[in-house]
Coordinates of N, CA, C and O in Angstrom, one line a residue:
M25 N 263.6 49.2 89.5 CA 264.1 48.3 88.1 C 265.9 48.8 88.5 O 266.3 49.2 89.2
A26 N 266.6 47.2 88.6 CA 268.1 47.2 88.6 C 269.1 48.2 87.9 O 268.1 48.0 86.4
E27 N 269.6 48.4 88.3 CA 270.7 49.3 87.7 C 271.9 48.3 87.5 O 272.2 47.9 88.1
K28 N 273.0 48.9 87.0 CA 274.2 48.2 86.5 C 275.3 49.3 87.3 O 275.1 50.6 86.7
V29 N 275.5 48.9 88.0 CA 276.5 49.7 88.6 C 278.0 49.9 88.5 O 278.7 48.2 89.3
L30 N 279.1 50.7 88.3 CA 280.1 50.1 88.5 C 280.7 51.1 89.6 O 280.5 52.1 89.5
I31 N 281.7 50.6 90.4 CA 281.6 51.0 91.5 C 283.5 50.6 91.9 O 284.2 49.8 91.9
A32 N 284.7 52.1 91.7 CA 285.8 52.0 91.8 C 286.3 52.9 92.8 O 286.4 53.9 92.9
Q33 N 286.6 52.4 93.8 CA 287.4 52.9 95.2 C 288.7 52.6 95.2 O 289.1 51.8 95.3
L34 N 289.1 53.7 96.0 CA 290.9 52.9 96.7 C 291.0 52.7 98.0 O 291.5 51.4 98.0
N35 N 289.6 53.0 98.6 CA 289.6 51.9 100.1 C 288.7 50.8 99.9 O 287.7 50.9 99.6
P36 N 289.4 49.8 100.3 CA 288.7 48.4 99.7 C 287.5 48.8 100.7 O 286.4 47.6 100.4
Q37 N 287.4 49.2 101.8 CA 286.3 49.6 103.1 C 285.2 50.1 102.7 O 283.9 49.4 102.4
Q38 N 285.2 51.1 102.0 CA 285.0 51.9 101.3 C 284.2 51.2 100.1 O 283.0 50.8 100.1
L39 N 284.8 50.5 99.4 CA 284.0 49.9 97.9 C 283.0 48.3 98.4 O 282.2 48.7 98.0
Q40 N 283.3 48.0 99.5 CA 282.8 46.8 99.9 C 281.3 47.3 100.7 O 280.3 47.0 100.4
A41 N 281.1 48.6 101.1 CA 280.3 49.0 101.9 C 279.6 49.3 100.2 O 278.2 49.6 100.8
L42 N 280.1 50.3 99.8 CA 279.1 50.8 98.9 C 278.5 49.7 97.8 O 277.3 49.8 97.5
A43 N 279.2 48.2 97.9 CA 279.1 47.4 96.7 C 277.9 46.9 97.3 O 276.6 46.4 97.0
D44 N 278.3 46.8 98.8 CA 276.7 46.0 99.3 C 275.4 46.4 99.7 O 274.5 45.7 99.1
Y45 N 276.0 48.2 99.4 CA 274.7 48.8 99.8 C 273.9 48.6 98.5 O 272.4 48.5 98.2
F46 N 274.3 48.8 97.3 CA 273.9 48.8 95.5 C 273.1 47.3 95.8 O 272.3 47.4 95.0
Q47 N 273.8 46.4 95.7 CA 273.5 44.8 95.7 C 272.4 44.5 96.6 O 271.4 43.9 96.2
S48 N 272.1 45.1 98.0 CA 271.0 45.2 98.6 C 269.6 45.4 98.3 O 268.7 45.4 98.4
R49 N 270.0 46.4 96.8 CA 269.0 47.3 96.8 C 268.3 46.7 95.2 O 267.5 46.6 94.4
G50 N 269.2 45.6 94.7 CA 268.9 44.5 93.6 C 269.5 45.2 93.0 O 269.4 44.0 91.4
D51 N 270.4 45.8 92.5 CA 271.6 46.1 91.6 C 272.5 45.2 91.2 O 272.9 44.4 91.8
L52 N 272.9 45.2 89.6 CA 273.9 44.6 89.5 C 275.4 45.5 89.6 O 275.3 46.4 89.2
V53 N 276.3 44.8 90.4 CA 277.2 45.7 90.4 C 278.6 45.0 90.3 O 278.7 43.6 90.4
W54 N 279.6 45.8 90.1 CA 280.8 45.6 89.6 C 281.6 46.4 90.3 O 280.9 47.6 90.7
T55 N 282.5 46.2 90.2 CA 283.9 47.0 91.2 C 284.6 46.5 90.7 O 285.6 45.7 90.2
A56 N 286.0 47.6 90.9 CA 287.3 47.8 90.1 C 287.9 48.7 91.3 O 287.9 49.8 91.8
S57 N 289.5 48.1 90.8 CA 290.7 49.1 91.8 C 291.5 49.5 90.9 O 292.6 49.7 91.7
S58 N 291.5 49.8 89.2 CA 292.3 50.7 89.0 C 291.4 51.0 87.7 O 290.3 51.0 87.5
L59 N 291.9 51.9 86.8 CA 291.2 53.0 85.9 C 291.1 51.7 85.1 O 290.5 51.8 83.9
K60 N 292.4 50.8 84.7 CA 292.4 50.1 83.9 C 291.0 49.4 83.9 O 290.3 48.6 83.2
G61 N 291.1 49.0 85.0 CA 289.5 47.8 85.2 C 288.3 48.6 84.8 O 287.4 47.9 84.5
V62 N 288.5 49.8 85.4 CA 287.3 50.7 84.7 C 287.1 50.8 84.0 O 285.6 50.0 83.1
G63 N 288.4 51.0 83.1 CA 287.5 50.9 81.1 C 286.9 49.6 80.3 O 286.4 49.3 80.0
K64 N 287.7 48.2 81.4 CA 287.5 47.0 80.6 C 285.6 47.0 81.2 O 284.9 46.3 80.1
V65 N 285.1 47.4 82.2 CA 284.1 47.1 82.4 C 283.3 47.8 81.8 O 282.0 47.3 81.5
V66 N 283.2 49.2 81.8 CA 282.4 50.0 80.6 C 282.3 49.8 79.8 O 281.0 49.7 78.9
Q67 N 283.3 49.3 78.9 CA 283.2 48.9 77.4 C 282.6 47.4 77.4 O 281.7 47.5 76.5
R68 N 282.8 46.5 78.2 CA 281.9 45.4 78.3 C 280.1 45.1 78.8 O 279.6 44.4 77.8
Y69 N 280.2 46.1 79.9 CA 278.8 45.5 80.4 C 277.8 46.8 80.3 O 277.1 47.3 80.6
H70 N 278.5 48.4 80.0 CA 277.5 49.4 80.1 C 277.2 49.9 80.8 O 275.7 49.9 80.8
P71 N 277.8 50.4 82.2 CA 277.1 50.4 83.7 C 276.1 51.8 82.8 O 276.3 52.8 82.6
D72 N 275.4 51.5 83.8 CA 274.1 53.0 84.2 C 274.9 54.3 84.9 O 274.5 55.5 84.9
L73 N 275.2 53.6 86.1 CA 276.1 54.1 87.1 C 277.5 54.1 87.8 O 278.0 53.0 87.6
I74 N 278.5 54.9 87.5 CA 279.6 55.0 87.9 C 279.9 55.6 88.8 O 279.9 56.7 88.8
L75 N 280.2 55.3 90.2 CA 280.9 55.5 91.0 C 282.6 55.4 91.2 O 283.0 54.9 91.3
L76 N 283.2 56.9 91.2 CA 284.8 56.7 90.9 C 285.4 57.9 92.0 O 284.9 59.1 92.3
D77 N 286.4 57.1 92.8 CA 287.2 58.2 93.5 C 288.2 59.0 92.7 O 288.6 58.3 92.0
V78 N 288.2 60.1 93.2 CA 289.0 61.0 92.4 C 290.6 60.7 92.4 O 290.9 61.3 92.3
G79 N 290.2 60.2 93.7 CA 292.1 60.0 94.0 C 292.4 59.1 92.9 O 294.2 59.0 92.8
F80 N 292.2 58.0 91.8 CA 292.6 57.6 90.8 C 293.3 58.4 90.1 O 294.2 58.4 89.6
F81 N 293.0 59.8 89.8 CA 293.5 60.7 89.5 C 294.5 61.5 89.4 O 295.0 62.1 88.8
G82 N 294.8 61.5 91.0 CA 295.9 62.4 91.3 C 295.3 63.4 91.5 O 294.5 64.1 91.6
D83 N 296.6 64.6 91.8 CA 296.1 65.9 92.1 C 295.7 66.8 90.7 O 295.1 67.7 90.6
N84 N 296.0 66.0 89.7 CA 295.2 66.9 88.4 C 294.0 66.2 87.8 O 293.3 66.2 87.0
W85 N 293.3 65.4 89.2 CA 291.7 64.9 88.7 C 290.7 66.2 88.2 O 290.2 65.5 87.2
Q86 N 291.0 67.4 88.1 CA 290.1 68.4 87.7 C 290.3 68.4 86.1 O 289.0 68.3 85.1
K87 N 291.2 68.0 85.6 CA 291.4 68.1 84.0 C 291.1 66.5 83.9 O 291.0 66.3 82.2
A88 N 291.4 65.9 84.5 CA 291.1 64.2 83.6 C 289.3 63.8 83.8 O 288.6 62.7 83.4
V89 N 289.0 64.8 84.7 CA 287.2 64.1 84.8 C 286.5 64.5 83.4 O 285.8 63.4 83.1
P90 N 286.7 65.7 82.8 CA 285.9 65.6 81.0 C 286.2 64.8 80.6 O 285.6 64.0 80.1
D91 N 287.6 64.0 80.5 CA 288.1 62.8 79.8 C 287.3 61.6 80.1 O 287.0 61.2 79.1
F92 N 287.2 61.3 81.3 CA 286.6 60.1 81.9 C 285.2 60.1 81.4 O 284.0 59.4 81.0
Q93 N 284.4 61.6 81.5 CA 283.0 61.8 81.3 C 282.8 61.2 80.2 O 281.5 60.5 79.6
A94 N 283.5 61.7 79.2 CA 283.4 61.3 77.6 C 283.7 59.9 77.2 O 282.9 59.4 76.0
G95 N 284.2 59.3 77.9 CA 284.6 58.0 77.7 C 283.4 57.1 78.6 O 284.0 55.7 78.3
A96 N 282.4 56.9 78.9 CA 281.7 56.8 80.2 C 280.6 55.9 79.6 O 279.9 55.6 80.0
N97 N 280.0 56.1 78.0 CA 279.1 55.7 77.3 C 278.1 56.0 78.2 O 276.9 55.2 77.8
G98 N 277.5 57.1 77.8 CA 275.9 57.3 78.5 C 275.8 57.3 79.9 O 275.0 57.5 80.6
A99 N 277.0 57.1 80.4 CA 276.6 56.8 82.2 C 276.8 57.8 83.2 O 277.3 58.6 82.8
R100 N 276.1 57.9 83.5 CA 275.9 58.9 85.0 C 277.0 58.5 85.7 O 277.3 57.5 86.2
V101 N 278.2 59.6 86.5 CA 279.3 59.4 86.9 C 278.7 60.3 88.5 O 278.4 61.4 87.8
M102 N 279.6 59.4 89.4 CA 279.6 60.2 91.0 C 280.6 60.0 90.9 O 281.2 58.6 91.1
F103 N 281.5 61.3 91.0 CA 283.2 61.3 91.8 C 282.8 61.3 93.3 O 281.9 62.1 94.1
T104 N 283.8 60.4 93.5 CA 283.9 60.3 95.5 C 285.1 61.0 95.9 O 285.7 60.5 94.8
G105 N 285.2 61.1 96.8 CA 286.6 61.4 97.4 C 286.4 61.5 99.1 O 285.4 60.8 99.5
N106 N 287.6 61.1 99.3 CA 287.6 61.1 100.9 C 287.9 61.9 101.7 O 287.7 61.6 102.9
G107 N 287.1 63.4 101.4 CA 287.2 64.5 102.1 C 289.0 65.2 102.9 O 288.9 66.1 103.2
H108 N 289.7 64.4 101.9 CA 290.8 65.2 101.8 C 291.5 66.1 101.2 O 292.8 66.7 100.8
R109 N 290.7 65.9 99.9 CA 291.0 67.2 98.9 C 290.0 68.3 98.7 O 288.9 68.1 99.1
R110 N 290.7 69.4 98.6 CA 289.5 70.7 98.1 C 289.0 70.6 96.5 O 289.9 70.1 96.0
W111 N 287.5 70.4 97.1 CA 286.8 70.8 95.5 C 286.7 72.0 95.5 O 285.8 72.4 95.6
P112 N 287.1 72.0 94.3 CA 286.7 73.8 93.6 C 285.0 73.9 93.2 O 284.7 72.9 92.8
L113 N 284.9 75.2 93.7 CA 283.8 75.4 93.0 C 283.5 75.1 91.5 O 284.7 75.7 90.6
G114 N 282.1 75.2 90.6 CA 281.8 74.9 89.5 C 281.4 74.1 88.8 O 280.8 73.0 89.7
K115 N 281.8 73.8 87.6 CA 280.9 72.5 87.2 C 281.5 71.2 87.8 O 280.3 70.3 87.1
H116 N 282.7 71.0 88.3 CA 282.8 69.5 88.7 C 282.0 69.6 89.7 O 282.5 68.1 90.6
S117 N 281.8 70.6 90.8 CA 281.2 70.2 92.1 C 279.9 69.7 91.9 O 279.4 69.5 93.2
Q118 N 279.2 69.5 90.7 CA 278.1 68.9 90.2 C 278.6 67.6 90.6 O 277.0 66.8 90.7

Protein backbone atom coordinates (compact mmCIF):
# COMPACT_ATOMS: atom_id res chain seq x y z
CA MET A 1 0.00 0.00 0.00
CA ALA A 2 1.36 3.39 -0.97
CA GLU A 3 2.43 5.68 1.82
CA LYS A 4 2.52 9.45 1.92
CA VAL A 5 6.18 10.39 2.40
CA LEU A 6 7.72 13.79 3.08
CA ILE A 7 11.44 14.14 2.48
CA ALA A 8 13.36 17.16 3.73
CA GLN A 9 17.11 17.13 3.18
CA LEU A 10 19.69 19.90 3.02
CA ASN A 11 21.66 18.17 0.28
CA PRO A 12 19.76 18.27 -3.04
CA GLN A 13 21.39 15.05 -4.32
CA GLN A 14 20.36 13.14 -1.20
CA LEU A 15 16.87 14.59 -1.40
CA GLN A 16 16.51 13.47 -5.02
CA ALA A 17 17.92 9.99 -4.35
CA LEU A 18 15.46 9.43 -1.49
CA ALA A 19 12.55 10.84 -3.50
CA ASP A 20 13.40 8.55 -6.44
CA TYR A 21 13.55 5.53 -4.14
CA PHE A 22 10.18 6.14 -2.50
CA GLN A 23 8.53 7.02 -5.81
CA SER A 24 9.82 3.77 -7.30
CA ARG A 25 7.96 1.93 -4.52
CA GLY A 26 4.75 3.65 -5.57
CA ASP A 27 4.61 6.04 -2.62
CA LEU A 28 3.26 9.59 -2.83
CA VAL A 29 6.25 11.85 -2.23
CA TRP A 30 6.57 15.50 -1.24
CA THR A 31 9.87 17.27 -0.74
CA ALA A 32 10.81 20.33 1.25
CA SER A 33 13.96 22.41 1.49
CA SER A 34 13.04 24.31 4.68
CA LEU A 35 11.30 23.69 7.99
CA LYS A 36 8.59 26.13 6.92
CA GLY A 37 7.97 23.96 3.87
CA VAL A 38 7.88 20.86 6.05
CA GLY A 39 5.24 22.45 8.26
CA LYS A 40 3.06 23.34 5.29
CA VAL A 41 3.16 19.81 3.88
CA VAL A 42 2.47 18.24 7.29
CA GLN A 43 -0.55 20.46 7.86
CA ARG A 44 -2.00 20.01 4.38
CA TYR A 45 -1.23 16.37 3.47
CA HIS A 46 -0.64 14.57 6.80
CA PRO A 47 2.23 12.32 5.63
CA ASP A 48 2.66 8.82 7.06
CA LEU A 49 6.46 9.10 7.11
CA ILE A 50 8.79 12.11 7.38
CA LEU A 51 12.51 11.84 6.61
CA LEU A 52 14.13 14.93 8.06
CA ASP A 53 17.76 16.06 8.07
CA VAL A 54 18.74 17.12 11.61
CA GLY A 55 20.93 19.76 9.96
CA PHE A 56 17.82 21.94 9.68
CA PHE A 57 17.91 22.36 13.45
CA GLY A 58 21.58 23.32 13.73
CA ASP A 59 23.68 22.43 16.76
CA ASN A 60 20.70 22.41 19.11
CA TRP A 61 18.87 19.68 17.23
CA GLN A 62 18.49 17.50 20.36
CA LYS A 63 16.24 20.14 21.92
CA ALA A 64 14.21 20.67 18.73
CA VAL A 65 13.47 17.01 18.02
CA PRO A 66 10.74 16.47 20.67
CA ASP A 67 8.87 19.61 19.56
CA PHE A 68 9.05 18.51 15.94
CA GLN A 69 7.80 15.02 16.76
CA ALA A 70 4.90 16.48 18.75
CA GLY A 71 3.82 18.55 15.75
CA ALA A 72 4.12 15.75 13.20
CA ASN A 73 0.42 14.79 13.40
CA GLY A 74 1.16 11.15 14.21
CA ALA A 75 3.59 10.61 11.33
CA ARG A 76 6.55 8.31 11.79
CA VAL A 77 9.66 10.48 11.78
CA MET A 78 13.09 9.31 10.67
CA PHE A 79 15.88 11.76 11.36
CA THR A 80 18.82 11.65 8.99
CA GLY A 81 22.27 13.16 9.08
CA ASN A 82 25.31 13.50 6.90
CA GLY A 83 27.62 11.62 9.23
CA HIS A 84 29.46 14.73 10.42
CA ARG A 85 27.49 15.13 13.65
CA ARG A 86 27.89 13.03 16.74
CA TRP A 87 24.65 11.31 17.71
CA PRO A 88 24.33 11.04 21.47
CA LEU A 89 23.05 7.75 22.82
CA GLY A 90 19.60 7.78 24.31
CA LYS A 91 16.06 8.17 23.15
CA HIS A 92 17.01 10.25 20.08
CA SER A 93 19.32 7.58 18.69
CA GLN A 94 16.26 5.42 18.02
